[in-house]
Backbone as numpy.savetxt, mean C-alpha at the origin, in Angstrom:
# Nx Ny Nz CAx CAy CAz Cx Cy Cz
-37.77 33.22 57.97 -36.80 34.23 57.49 -36.28 33.83 56.13
-36.38 34.73 55.19 -35.97 34.47 53.81 -34.62 35.12 53.58
-33.69 34.27 53.12 -32.35 34.79 52.82 -32.27 35.17 51.36
-31.91 36.37 51.09 -31.81 36.85 49.70 -30.48 36.43 49.10
-30.59 35.75 47.98 -29.39 35.30 47.29 -28.89 36.41 46.39
-27.68 36.81 46.52 -27.16 37.90 45.67 -27.08 37.48 44.22
-27.36 38.40 43.35 -27.32 38.12 41.91 -25.88 37.92 41.46
-25.72 36.89 40.60 -24.37 36.60 40.08 -24.18 37.19 38.71
-25.19 37.89 38.23 -25.05 38.48 36.91 -24.04 39.60 36.94
-23.14 39.52 36.04 -22.14 40.58 35.95 -20.95 40.39 36.85
-21.01 39.34 37.71 -19.88 39.09 38.59 -18.93 38.11 37.95
-17.72 38.10 38.38 -16.69 37.21 37.86 -16.24 36.29 38.97
-16.13 35.03 38.64 -15.61 34.08 39.61 -14.11 34.25 39.72
-13.58 33.99 40.91 -12.12 34.14 41.08 -11.37 33.17 40.16
-10.38 33.65 39.55 -9.54 32.79 38.71 -10.06 32.60 37.30
-11.29 33.09 37.00 -11.83 32.91 35.65 -11.21 33.93 34.71
-11.00 33.49 33.48 -10.42 34.35 32.46 -11.31 34.39 31.26
-11.38 35.52 30.67 -12.16 35.66 29.44 -11.34 35.12 28.27
-11.98 34.20 27.49 -11.28 33.61 26.36 -11.05 34.65 25.28
-9.87 34.66 24.79 -9.50 35.60 23.75 -9.14 34.84 22.49
-9.42 35.40 21.36 -9.02 34.74 20.11 -7.49 34.63 20.03
-7.05 33.60 19.31 -5.61 33.36 19.16 -4.96 34.56 18.50
-3.94 35.03 19.12 -3.23 36.20 18.59 -2.33 35.79 17.43
-1.76 36.78 16.83 -0.86 36.51 15.72 0.40 35.78 16.14
0.75 35.88 17.44 1.94 35.19 17.92 1.77 33.68 17.82
0.55 33.18 18.17 0.31 31.74 18.05 0.40 31.25 16.62
-0.13 32.02 15.68 -0.03 31.64 14.28 1.39 31.62 13.78
2.18 32.61 14.23 3.58 32.64 13.81 4.36 31.46 14.41
4.01 31.08 15.64 4.68 29.93 16.27 4.38 28.65 15.52
3.09 28.47 15.15 2.72 27.28 14.39 3.43 27.24 13.04
3.50 28.40 12.38 4.20 28.46 11.09 5.68 28.15 11.24
6.26 28.58 12.36 7.69 28.33 12.60 7.96 26.83 12.72
7.07 26.11 13.39 7.26 24.67 13.57 6.92 23.89 12.30
5.99 24.39 11.49 5.58 23.69 10.28 6.51 23.95 9.10
7.26 25.04 9.16 8.14 25.39 8.04 9.15 24.30 7.69
9.84 23.68 8.66 10.78 22.60 8.28 10.10 21.44 7.57
8.90 21.06 8.02 8.19 19.96 7.36 7.88 20.30 5.91
7.30 21.48 5.69 6.95 21.85 4.32 8.19 22.04 3.45
9.29 22.49 4.04 10.52 22.64 3.26 11.04 21.28 2.81
11.08 20.32 3.74 11.54 18.98 3.38 10.57 18.33 2.40
9.27 18.53 2.61 8.27 17.96 1.70 8.43 18.52 0.29
8.69 19.82 0.20 8.85 20.44 -1.11 10.10 19.93 -1.82
11.19 19.76 -1.06 12.44 19.33 -1.67 12.41 17.84 -2.02
11.84 17.03 -1.11 11.90 15.57 -1.29 10.75 15.01 -2.10
9.62 15.71 -2.18 8.44 15.17 -2.86 8.01 16.01 -4.05
7.77 17.28 -3.82 7.20 18.12 -4.88 8.22 18.37 -5.99
9.44 18.73 -5.63 10.46 19.04 -6.64 10.77 17.85 -7.55
10.95 16.61 -7.03 11.18 15.49 -7.95 10.04 15.22 -8.90
8.80 15.42 -8.43 7.65 15.20 -9.30 7.64 16.23 -10.43
7.88 17.48 -10.08 7.92 18.53 -11.10 9.05 18.27 -12.09
10.20 17.85 -11.58 11.34 17.56 -12.46 11.02 16.40 -13.40
10.34 15.36 -12.88 9.98 14.22 -13.72 9.00 14.63 -14.81
8.05 15.49 -14.47 7.08 15.96 -15.47 7.79 16.74 -16.57
8.68 17.63 -16.17 9.42 18.42 -17.16 10.30 17.50 -18.01
10.96 16.56 -17.38 11.86 15.66 -18.09 11.11 14.81 -19.12
9.86 14.48 -18.82 9.10 13.61 -19.71 8.72 14.28 -21.03
8.83 15.60 -21.10 8.48 16.31 -22.33 9.69 16.58 -23.23
10.85 16.06 -22.85 12.05 16.28 -23.63 12.67 14.94 -24.01
13.59 14.96 -24.95 14.28 13.74 -25.39 15.66 14.12 -25.91
16.58 13.16 -25.82 17.92 13.35 -26.35 17.92 12.88 -27.81
18.19 13.78 -28.73 18.15 13.47 -30.15 19.48 13.84 -30.81
19.83 13.02 -31.80 21.05 13.26 -32.57 20.68 13.54 -34.01
21.34 14.48 -34.62 21.06 14.84 -36.01 21.98 14.08 -36.94
21.66 14.10 -38.22 22.50 13.46 -39.24 22.49 11.95 -39.10
23.67 11.34 -39.17 23.82 9.89 -39.08 23.95 9.40 -37.66
23.82 10.27 -36.69 23.88 9.87 -35.29 25.24 10.02 -34.67
26.21 10.59 -35.41 27.56 10.74 -34.88 27.73 12.07 -34.16
26.80 12.97 -34.33 26.92 14.27 -33.69 26.50 14.17 -32.22
26.79 15.21 -31.50 26.47 15.23 -30.07 24.95 15.33 -29.89
24.44 14.56 -28.94 23.00 14.56 -28.68 22.57 15.90 -28.09
21.41 16.35 -28.54 20.84 17.60 -28.06 19.49 17.34 -27.43
19.20 18.09 -26.39 17.91 17.96 -25.71 16.86 18.76 -26.47
15.80 18.10 -26.88 14.75 18.76 -27.67 13.40 18.53 -27.01
12.53 19.51 -27.17 11.17 19.38 -26.66 10.37 18.52 -27.63
9.77 17.42 -27.11 9.04 16.49 -27.97 7.57 16.35 -27.56
7.15 17.13 -26.59 5.74 17.07 -26.18 5.37 15.72 -25.57
4.33 15.10 -26.10 3.82 13.83 -25.57 4.42 12.61 -26.25
5.48 12.81 -27.01 6.05 11.68 -27.76 6.55 10.57 -26.84
7.18 10.93 -25.72 7.65 9.90 -24.79 6.49 9.08 -24.22
5.39 9.76 -23.92 4.22 9.05 -23.40 3.65 8.09 -24.44
3.62 8.54 -25.69 3.11 7.67 -26.75 4.01 6.46 -26.95
5.32 6.67 -26.89 6.24 5.55 -27.06 6.12 4.55 -25.90
5.92 5.07 -24.70 5.75 4.16 -23.56 4.48 3.35 -23.69
3.38 4.00 -24.05 2.10 3.31 -24.17 2.06 2.38 -25.38
2.90 2.63 -26.37 2.97 1.74 -27.53 3.94 0.58 -27.32
4.66 0.59 -26.22 5.60 -0.49 -25.93 4.83 -1.74 -25.49
5.05 -2.84 -26.17 4.37 -4.08 -25.83 4.77 -4.58 -24.44
6.03 -4.40 -24.09 6.48 -4.86 -22.78 5.84 -4.05 -21.65
5.67 -2.74 -21.84 5.04 -1.91 -20.81 3.57 -2.26 -20.68
2.85 -2.38 -21.79 1.42 -2.73 -21.74 1.25 -4.14 -21.18
2.15 -5.05 -21.57 2.10 -6.40 -20.99 2.34 -6.39 -19.50
3.22 -5.50 -19.04 3.46 -5.37 -17.60 2.23 -4.87 -16.86
1.48 -3.95 -17.49 0.24 -3.46 -16.87 -0.78 -4.59 -16.74
-0.91 -5.39 -17.80 -1.83 -6.53 -17.74 -1.41 -7.54 -16.68
-0.11 -7.78 -16.59 0.41 -8.71 -15.58 0.16 -8.16 -14.18
0.32 -6.85 -14.03 0.08 -6.22 -12.74 -1.40 -6.28 -12.36
-2.29 -6.11 -13.35 -3.72 -6.21 -13.09 -4.10 -7.62 -12.61
-3.50 -8.63 -13.24 -3.75 -10.01 -12.80 -3.20 -10.24 -11.40
-2.05 -9.66 -11.12 -1.47 -9.75 -9.78 -2.42 -9.14 -8.74
-2.98 -7.97 -9.06 -3.92 -7.32 -8.14 -5.17 -8.18 -7.92
-5.67 -8.79 -9.00 -6.88 -9.60 -8.90 -6.68 -10.81 -8.00
-5.45 -11.30 -7.90 -5.17 -12.45 -7.02 -4.76 -11.97 -5.63
-3.90 -10.98 -5.59 -3.28 -10.57 -4.33 -4.26 -9.88 -3.39
-5.03 -8.91 -3.89 -5.87 -8.11 -3.00 -6.93 -8.96 -2.29
-7.70 -9.83 -2.98 -8.66 -10.66 -2.23 -7.99 -11.60 -1.23
-6.86 -12.18 -1.61 -6.17 -13.12 -0.71 -5.65 -12.41 0.53
-4.99 -11.27 0.34 -4.38 -10.59 1.47 -5.43 -9.94 2.36
-6.37 -9.19 1.77 -7.39 -8.50 2.58 -8.32 -9.51 3.24
-8.73 -10.53 2.49 -9.59 -11.56 3.08 -8.89 -12.31 4.19
-7.62 -12.64 3.98 -6.87 -13.33 5.03 -6.67 -12.45 6.25
-6.37 -11.17 6.05 -6.19 -10.26 7.18 -7.48 -10.10 7.97
-8.61 -10.00 7.28 -9.89 -9.86 7.97 -10.22 -11.13 8.75
-9.97 -12.29 8.16 -10.26 -13.55 8.85 -9.38 -13.70 10.09
-8.09 -13.40 9.98 -7.20 -13.49 11.13 -7.60 -12.50 12.22
-7.99 -11.28 11.83 -8.38 -10.27 12.82 -9.63 -10.71 13.58
-10.59 -11.26 12.87 -11.81 -11.74 13.53 -11.50 -12.91 14.46
-10.61 -13.78 14.04 -10.23 -14.90 14.90 -9.48 -14.41 16.14
-8.61 -13.43 15.97 -7.91 -12.87 17.12 -8.87 -12.19 18.08
-9.86 -11.51 17.54 -10.82 -10.81 18.39 -11.67 -11.80 19.18
-11.88 -12.98 18.64 -12.69 -13.99 19.33 -11.84 -14.92 20.20
-10.50 -14.82 20.11 -9.63 -15.74 20.85 -9.55 -15.35 22.32
-9.08 -16.26 23.12 -8.90 -15.98 24.54 -7.74 -15.02 24.72
-7.76 -14.26 25.80 -6.77 -13.20 26.00 -5.36 -13.74 26.12
-5.20 -14.94 26.67 -3.87 -15.47 26.89 -3.19 -15.84 25.57
-3.96 -16.37 24.62 -3.38 -16.78 23.35 -3.32 -15.63 22.35
-4.04 -14.55 22.61 -4.14 -13.46 21.65 -2.79 -12.79 21.39
-2.02 -12.53 22.44 -0.73 -11.86 22.29 0.24 -12.69 21.45
0.24 -14.00 21.68 1.13 -14.87 20.93 0.75 -14.89 19.46
-0.53 -14.98 19.14 -0.98 -14.99 17.75 -0.67 -13.66 17.07
-0.85 -12.56 17.79 -0.52 -11.26 17.22 0.96 -11.19 16.82
1.82 -11.68 17.69 3.25 -11.66 17.40 3.58 -12.54 16.21
3.01 -13.74 16.16 3.31 -14.67 15.07 2.81 -14.15 13.73
1.64 -13.50 13.75 1.07 -12.99 12.49 1.84 -11.78 12.00
2.27 -10.92 12.93 2.94 -9.68 12.53 4.42 -9.90 12.20
5.00 -10.99 12.69 6.43 -11.22 12.53 6.92 -11.17 11.08
6.22 -11.75 10.08 6.71 -11.65 8.70 6.85 -10.22 8.20
6.00 -9.31 8.68 6.09 -7.92 8.22 7.35 -7.25 8.75
7.90 -7.75 9.85 9.13 -7.17 10.40 10.34 -7.51 9.56
10.21 -8.49 8.67 11.31 -8.87 7.79 11.35 -7.91 6.60
12.47 -7.28 6.28 12.54 -6.38 5.12 12.15 -7.09 3.83
11.60 -6.33 2.89 11.11 -6.91 1.65 12.18 -7.65 0.86
13.39 -7.10 0.82 14.47 -7.75 0.09 14.82 -9.09 0.73
14.90 -9.11 2.06 15.22 -10.35 2.77 14.11 -11.38 2.56
12.85 -10.92 2.62 11.73 -11.84 2.42 11.78 -12.46 1.02
12.08 -11.63 0.01 12.17 -12.16 -1.36 13.32 -13.15 -1.49
14.44 -12.87 -0.84 15.57 -13.80 -0.88 15.23 -15.13 -0.20
14.52 -15.05 0.92 14.12 -16.28 1.63 13.23 -17.14 0.74
12.24 -16.51 0.12 11.31 -17.27 -0.70 11.96 -17.73 -2.01
12.91 -16.97 -2.52 13.65 -17.44 -3.70 14.41 -18.74 -3.38
14.96 -18.80 -2.18 15.61 -20.04 -1.73 14.59 -21.17 -1.59
13.42 -20.86 -1.02 12.39 -21.89 -0.81 11.74 -22.34 -2.12
11.86 -21.54 -3.18 11.28 -21.90 -4.47 12.27 -22.65 -5.37
13.56 -22.52 -5.12 14.56 -23.06 -6.04 14.67 -24.57 -5.92
14.45 -25.31 -7.00 14.59 -26.78 -6.94 16.02 -27.18 -6.63
16.14 -28.27 -5.89 17.46 -28.78 -5.53 17.96 -28.29 -4.20
17.52 -27.12 -3.76 17.94 -26.59 -2.46 16.76 -26.34 -1.53
15.56 -26.26 -2.08 14.39 -25.94 -1.28 13.89 -27.17 -0.53
13.71 -27.07 0.79 13.12 -28.19 1.52 11.65 -28.40 1.17
10.96 -27.33 0.78 9.55 -27.46 0.40 9.42 -28.27 -0.89
10.23 -27.91 -1.88 10.19 -28.63 -3.15 10.60 -30.09 -2.95
11.62 -30.32 -2.12 12.06 -31.69 -1.85 10.98 -32.51 -1.16
10.27 -31.88 -0.21 9.19 -32.58 0.50 8.05 -32.92 -0.45
7.72 -32.00 -1.35 6.65 -32.27 -2.31 7.06 -33.38 -3.28
8.32 -33.34 -3.72 8.79 -34.38 -4.64 8.80 -35.76 -3.97
9.14 -35.81 -2.69 9.12 -37.09 -1.98 7.70 -37.63 -1.82
6.72 -36.73 -1.88 5.32 -37.16 -1.83 4.72 -37.39 -3.19
5.54 -37.30 -4.22 5.06 -37.57 -5.57 4.46 -36.36 -6.26
4.67 -35.17 -5.71 4.14 -33.93 -6.31 5.32 -33.12 -6.85
5.34 -32.93 -8.16 6.41 -32.17 -8.80 5.89 -30.77 -9.14
6.40 -29.78 -8.45 5.97 -28.40 -8.66 7.21 -27.53 -8.84
7.22 -26.75 -9.90 8.28 -25.78 -10.13 7.70 -24.38 -9.92
7.98 -23.81 -8.77 7.40 -22.51 -8.42 7.96 -21.37 -9.24
9.02 -21.60 -10.00 9.67 -20.54 -10.75 9.44 -20.62 -12.25
8.57 -21.54 -12.70 8.32 -21.61 -14.13 7.30 -20.56 -14.55
7.02 -20.50 -15.84 6.19 -19.43 -16.38 4.76 -19.46 -15.84
4.22 -20.64 -15.58 2.84 -20.75 -15.12 2.70 -20.44 -13.63
3.72 -20.70 -12.85 3.61 -20.57 -11.39 4.27 -19.32 -10.84
4.97 -18.54 -11.66 5.75 -17.43 -11.12 4.86 -16.33 -10.53
3.71 -16.06 -11.17 2.83 -15.02 -10.65 2.24 -15.42 -9.29
1.65 -16.62 -9.13 1.19 -17.01 -7.78 2.32 -17.05 -6.76
3.52 -17.39 -7.20 4.65 -17.44 -6.26 4.97 -16.04 -5.72
4.94 -15.04 -6.59 5.21 -13.67 -6.14 4.05 -13.15 -5.30
2.82 -13.52 -5.65 1.67 -13.15 -4.83 1.82 -13.72 -3.42
2.30 -14.95 -3.32 2.49 -15.59 -2.02 3.48 -14.82 -1.16
4.55 -14.30 -1.78 5.53 -13.52 -1.02 4.88 -12.26 -0.45
4.12 -11.56 -1.29 3.49 -10.31 -0.85 2.43 -10.58 0.23
1.66 -11.64 0.07 0.66 -11.99 1.09 1.35 -12.30 2.41
2.44 -13.05 2.35 3.19 -13.40 3.55 3.74 -12.15 4.25
4.14 -11.16 3.46 4.73 -9.94 4.03 3.69 -9.03 4.67
2.55 -8.83 4.01 1.65 -7.74 4.37 0.39 -8.14 5.12
0.09 -9.41 5.20 -1.14 -9.81 5.90 -1.08 -9.43 7.37
0.03 -9.70 8.04 0.14 -9.39 9.47 0.00 -7.92 9.77
0.55 -7.07 8.91 0.43 -5.61 9.12 -1.03 -5.18 9.11
-1.79 -5.69 8.15 -3.19 -5.30 8.06 -4.05 -5.99 9.12
-3.61 -7.15 9.61 -4.32 -7.79 10.71 -4.31 -6.88 11.93
-3.18 -6.27 12.22 -3.07 -5.39 13.39 -4.00 -4.19 13.24
-4.10 -3.62 12.04 -4.99 -2.48 11.82 -6.45 -2.89 12.06
-6.86 -4.01 11.47 -8.23 -4.46 11.63 -8.53 -4.90 13.07
-7.56 -5.54 13.69 -7.77 -5.97 15.08 -7.93 -4.76 16.00
-7.16 -3.71 15.75 -7.31 -2.48 16.54 -8.69 -1.87 16.33
-9.19 -1.89 15.10 -10.54 -1.38 14.84 -11.59 -2.24 15.53
-11.37 -3.55 15.56 -12.32 -4.44 16.23 -12.35 -4.21 17.73
-11.22 -3.83 18.30 -11.19 -3.55 19.73 -12.02 -2.32 20.11
-12.26 -1.45 19.13 -13.07 -0.25 19.38 -14.57 -0.51 19.26
-14.96 -1.69 18.83 -16.39 -2.02 18.74 -16.96 -2.11 20.15
-18.05 -1.41 20.46 -18.62 -1.46 21.81 -18.98 -2.88 22.22
-18.47 -3.28 23.37 -18.75 -4.63 23.85 -20.22 -4.81 24.22
-20.90 -3.69 24.54 -22.31 -3.80 24.91 -23.15 -4.32 23.74
-22.78 -3.89 22.53 -23.52 -4.34 21.35 -23.32 -5.84 21.14
-22.11 -6.31 21.33 -21.84 -7.73 21.15 -22.52 -8.57 22.22
-22.53 -8.08 23.45 -23.21 -8.81 24.52 -24.71 -8.86 24.27
-25.26 -7.75 23.76 -26.70 -7.75 23.45 -27.01 -8.75 22.34
-26.10 -8.85 21.36 -26.31 -9.82 20.28 -26.25 -11.25 20.80
-25.35 -11.51 21.75 -25.28 -12.86 22.33 -26.55 -13.19 23.12
-27.07 -12.19 23.82 -28.32 -12.40 24.56 -29.46 -12.75 23.60
-29.45 -12.13 22.43 -30.48 -12.40 21.43 -30.26 -13.73 20.71
-29.17 -14.42 21.02 -28.94 -15.74 20.43 -27.98 -15.76 19.25
-27.30 -14.62 18.96 -26.37 -14.59 17.83 -25.06 -15.26 18.22
-24.55 -16.13 17.35 -23.28 -16.79 17.58 -22.12 -15.93 17.13
-20.91 -16.50 17.21 -19.71 -15.75 16.84 -19.70 -15.39 15.36
-20.11 -16.32 14.51 -20.11 -16.05 13.07 -21.13 -14.98 12.72
-22.33 -15.08 13.28 -23.37 -14.08 13.01 -22.95 -12.71 13.54
-22.35 -12.66 14.72 -21.88 -11.39 15.27 -20.78 -10.78 14.40
-19.89 -11.65 13.90 -18.79 -11.15 13.07 -19.29 -10.55 11.77
-20.26 -11.22 11.13 -20.75 -10.76 9.83 -21.73 -9.61 9.94
-22.56 -9.60 10.97 -23.64 -8.60 11.07 -23.27 -7.39 11.91
-22.30 -7.53 12.81 -21.98 -6.43 13.73 -20.54 -5.95 13.53
-19.60 -6.86 13.66 -18.19 -6.45 13.61 -17.78 -5.95 12.23
-18.13 -6.70 11.20 -17.70 -6.32 9.84 -18.22 -4.96 9.42
-19.52 -4.63 9.60 -19.97 -3.28 9.22 -19.28 -2.17 10.00
-18.92 -2.43 11.26 -18.32 -1.39 12.09 -16.84 -1.15 11.77
-16.19 -2.10 11.10 -14.77 -1.91 10.74 -14.60 -1.58 9.27
-15.69 -1.27 8.58 -15.60 -0.91 7.17 -14.69 0.30 6.90
-14.72 1.35 7.76 -13.78 2.46 7.51 -12.32 2.02 7.53
-11.95 1.17 8.49 -10.57 0.66 8.53 -10.28 -0.21 7.32
-11.26 -1.00 6.91 -11.09 -1.84 5.73 -10.93 -0.99 4.47
-11.61 0.15 4.41 -11.47 1.05 3.27 -10.07 1.63 3.19
-9.51 2.00 4.34 -8.14 2.52 4.37 -7.15 1.46 3.90
-7.36 0.23 4.35 -6.49 -0.87 3.93 -6.57 -1.07 2.42
-7.78 -1.03 1.88 -7.94 -1.21 0.44 -7.24 -0.10 -0.33
-7.34 1.13 0.17 -6.70 2.27 -0.51 -5.19 2.10 -0.57
-4.57 1.81 0.57 -3.12 1.68 0.61 -2.65 0.41 -0.11
-3.49 -0.62 -0.11 -3.12 -1.85 -0.81 -3.09 -1.63 -2.32
-4.09 -0.92 -2.84 -4.12 -0.63 -4.27 -2.91 0.20 -4.68
-2.58 1.21 -3.87 -1.40 2.03 -4.18 -0.13 1.19 -4.10
-0.06 0.32 -3.09 1.13 -0.51 -2.92 1.33 -1.51 -4.05
0.25 -2.05 -4.60 0.39 -3.02 -5.68 0.96 -2.38 -6.94
0.64 -1.11 -7.16 1.20 -0.43 -8.33 2.69 -0.16 -8.16
3.21 -0.26 -6.93 4.62 -0.04 -6.68 5.40 -1.36 -6.63
4.80 -2.43 -7.12 5.47 -3.74 -7.09 6.80 -3.67 -7.83
7.87 -3.98 -7.12 9.20 -3.92 -7.73 10.19 -4.87 -7.05
10.25 -4.84 -5.72 11.29 -5.56 -4.99 11.21 -7.07 -5.22
10.02 -7.64 -5.03 9.89 -9.10 -5.10 10.23 -9.65 -6.48
9.63 -9.12 -7.56 10.01 -9.67 -8.88 11.45 -9.38 -9.26
12.02 -8.27 -8.78 13.43 -7.98 -9.10 14.35 -9.01 -8.47
14.06 -9.41 -7.25 14.89 -10.43 -6.60 14.67 -11.79 -7.23
13.41 -12.13 -7.49 13.09 -13.43 -8.07 13.67 -13.56 -9.47
13.82 -12.43 -10.19 14.36 -12.49 -11.55 15.79 -13.02 -11.59
16.51 -12.95 -10.45 17.87 -13.47 -10.40 17.89 -15.00 -10.35
16.72 -15.60 -10.00 16.67 -17.05 -9.87 15.93 -17.73 -11.01
15.27 -16.97 -11.87 14.51 -17.57 -12.96 14.46 -16.61 -14.15
14.32 -17.19 -15.33 14.17 -16.38 -16.54 12.72 -16.03 -16.82
11.81 -16.52 -15.98 10.39 -16.23 -16.18 10.05 -14.77 -15.89
10.89 -14.12 -15.08 10.69 -12.71 -14.76 11.74 -11.91 -15.52
11.30 -11.09 -16.45 12.21 -10.28 -17.26 12.45 -8.93 -16.59
13.30 -8.14 -17.20 13.63 -6.82 -16.64 12.50 -5.82 -16.81
11.46 -6.16 -17.57 10.31 -5.27 -17.77 9.02 -5.98 -17.36
9.10 -6.83 -16.35 7.98 -7.69 -15.97 6.78 -6.90 -15.47
7.00 -5.82 -14.74 5.94 -4.93 -14.26 6.33 -3.49 -14.63
5.39 -2.54 -14.61 5.70 -1.17 -15.05 6.86 -0.52 -14.31
6.97 -0.72 -13.00 8.09 -0.11 -12.27 9.42 -0.67 -12.73
9.47 -1.96 -13.04 10.70 -2.56 -13.55 10.99 -2.03 -14.95
9.96 -1.76 -15.74 10.14 -1.18 -17.07 10.78 0.20 -16.95
10.29 1.01 -16.02 10.85 2.35 -15.83 12.30 2.27 -15.34
12.58 1.35 -14.43 13.95 1.17 -13.94 14.88 0.74 -15.07
14.41 -0.18 -15.91 15.22 -0.65 -17.03 15.48 0.48 -18.02
14.46 1.30 -18.26 14.63 2.42 -19.19 15.64 3.42 -18.66
15.64 3.65 -17.35 16.53 4.67 -16.78 17.97 4.19 -16.66
18.18 2.96 -16.18 19.52 2.54 -15.79 20.14 1.50 -16.71
19.34 0.86 -17.54 19.90 -0.09 -18.51 19.94 0.49 -19.92
18.84 1.16 -20.31 18.79 1.77 -21.64 19.17 3.24 -21.60
19.37 3.79 -20.40 19.81 5.17 -20.21 18.90 6.18 -20.91
17.61 5.91 -20.84 16.62 6.83 -21.41 15.79 7.39 -20.25
16.33 8.42 -19.63 15.67 9.01 -18.47 14.34 9.65 -18.84
14.21 10.13 -20.05 12.99 10.80 -20.46 11.82 9.83 -20.54
12.05 8.67 -21.15 10.98 7.67 -21.19 10.71 7.10 -19.80
11.74 6.97 -18.99 11.54 6.50 -17.62 10.67 7.48 -16.83
10.90 8.79 -17.04 10.07 9.79 -16.37 8.63 9.73 -16.86
8.44 9.55 -18.16 7.08 9.42 -18.70 6.38 8.20 -18.14
7.10 7.07 -18.05 6.50 5.87 -17.48 6.14 6.07 -16.01
6.99 6.79 -15.29 6.70 7.06 -13.88 5.46 7.92 -13.71
5.30 8.91 -14.57 4.11 9.76 -14.49 2.86 8.96 -14.83
2.95 8.07 -15.80 1.80 7.22 -16.15 1.41 6.34 -14.96
2.40 5.76 -14.29 2.12 4.93 -13.12 1.49 5.77 -12.01
1.99 6.98 -11.82 1.43 7.86 -10.79 -0.02 8.23 -11.12
-0.32 8.48 -12.38 -1.69 8.79 -12.78 -2.61 7.58 -12.57
-2.11 6.40 -12.87 -2.88 5.18 -12.61 -3.19 5.05 -11.13
-2.21 5.32 -10.28 -2.42 5.25 -8.84 -3.45 6.28 -8.38
-3.38 7.48 -8.95 -4.33 8.52 -8.57 -5.76 8.15 -8.97
-5.92 7.63 -10.18 -7.26 7.24 -10.64 -7.83 6.10 -9.81
-7.01 5.08 -9.56 -7.48 3.95 -8.76 -7.76 4.36 -7.33
-6.96 5.26 -6.77 -7.21 5.75 -5.41 -8.53 6.50 -5.34
-8.80 7.32 -6.35 -10.07 8.04 -6.40 -11.24 7.06 -6.49
-11.10 6.03 -7.33 -12.18 5.06 -7.48 -12.43 4.29 -6.18
-11.35 3.87 -5.52 -11.51 3.14 -4.25 -12.12 4.04 -3.19
-11.71 5.31 -3.15 -12.26 6.25 -2.17 -13.74 6.48 -2.39
-14.15 6.67 -3.65 -15.56 6.88 -3.94 -16.39 5.65 -3.59
-15.88 4.49 -3.96 -16.60 3.23 -3.64 -16.69 3.03 -2.14
-15.62 3.33 -1.43 -15.62 3.13 0.02 -16.57 4.09 0.71
-16.61 5.35 0.23 -17.51 6.33 0.85 -18.96 5.94 0.63
-19.29 5.44 -0.54 -20.67 4.98 -0.78 -21.01 3.77 0.07
-20.06 2.85 0.22 -20.29 1.67 1.03 -20.48 2.01 2.49
-19.67 2.95 3.00 -19.79 3.33 4.41 -21.10 4.07 4.68
-21.56 4.87 3.69 -22.84 5.56 3.88 -24.00 4.59 3.87
-23.89 3.56 2.99 -24.95 2.56 2.93 -25.00 1.75 4.22
């Protein structure tokens, strides 16, 4: 006896619903929730940038012998030319470039090494190492700079005293050592933060691939260089991007250290130059021009790092 199965074509299962395109109500709801974000973004981010751009094209000028009231005049690119012709500003850019050349390899290389070591460590010790490595990042930048200013100052620093007792005389605040000293503060602050990012990326690496590599005879170093490192390149690219942007914003550490030594001037880096122009020399127009130049530098370097990272990840 053959049982005929009824055709299911054209029938509807109980409880099934036909999918409908999103109505206009859903779009209006999304717009309602996104409106506060875009409003705050426009007021807090877009408007100040536009104001700085407009401000950079004007200058306060006095006619005659300078006794008359200053008038705001349109000067075009004159503020930009004066900023770029300033020896202190150009010197600050060169100093910042040297800072980047030392800081980025030390911090990124150290973060990658710590992350690989954490990934290879036993589970019981891993949590403790994560906490110890990340702890410096929990300290605010101003407090960290104050701590290291104390540790660098001769006569009160236990580090300097210990080195002197061993016959090593080092002045961390003199002209030759001030740049590595500031690099050390930044490395101490930010290495732990990037270790957590890289360690999280390493945890996403399939364990089957690593076990297969061990079966083939690959050790921890070979697995780290040939398997783990290529798979965390996207996370490493993000770290490089934010690190490059962050280095151009260097301000807190040298500003605090400048209170303890004359080796750091008020125009030591471009951000300090802009701050000095705005609040010490009261030239908001040149400060705005300097800020726009720094922003353009950040945009160009971000584009270069992104292009390089995309080519590296494709390769």
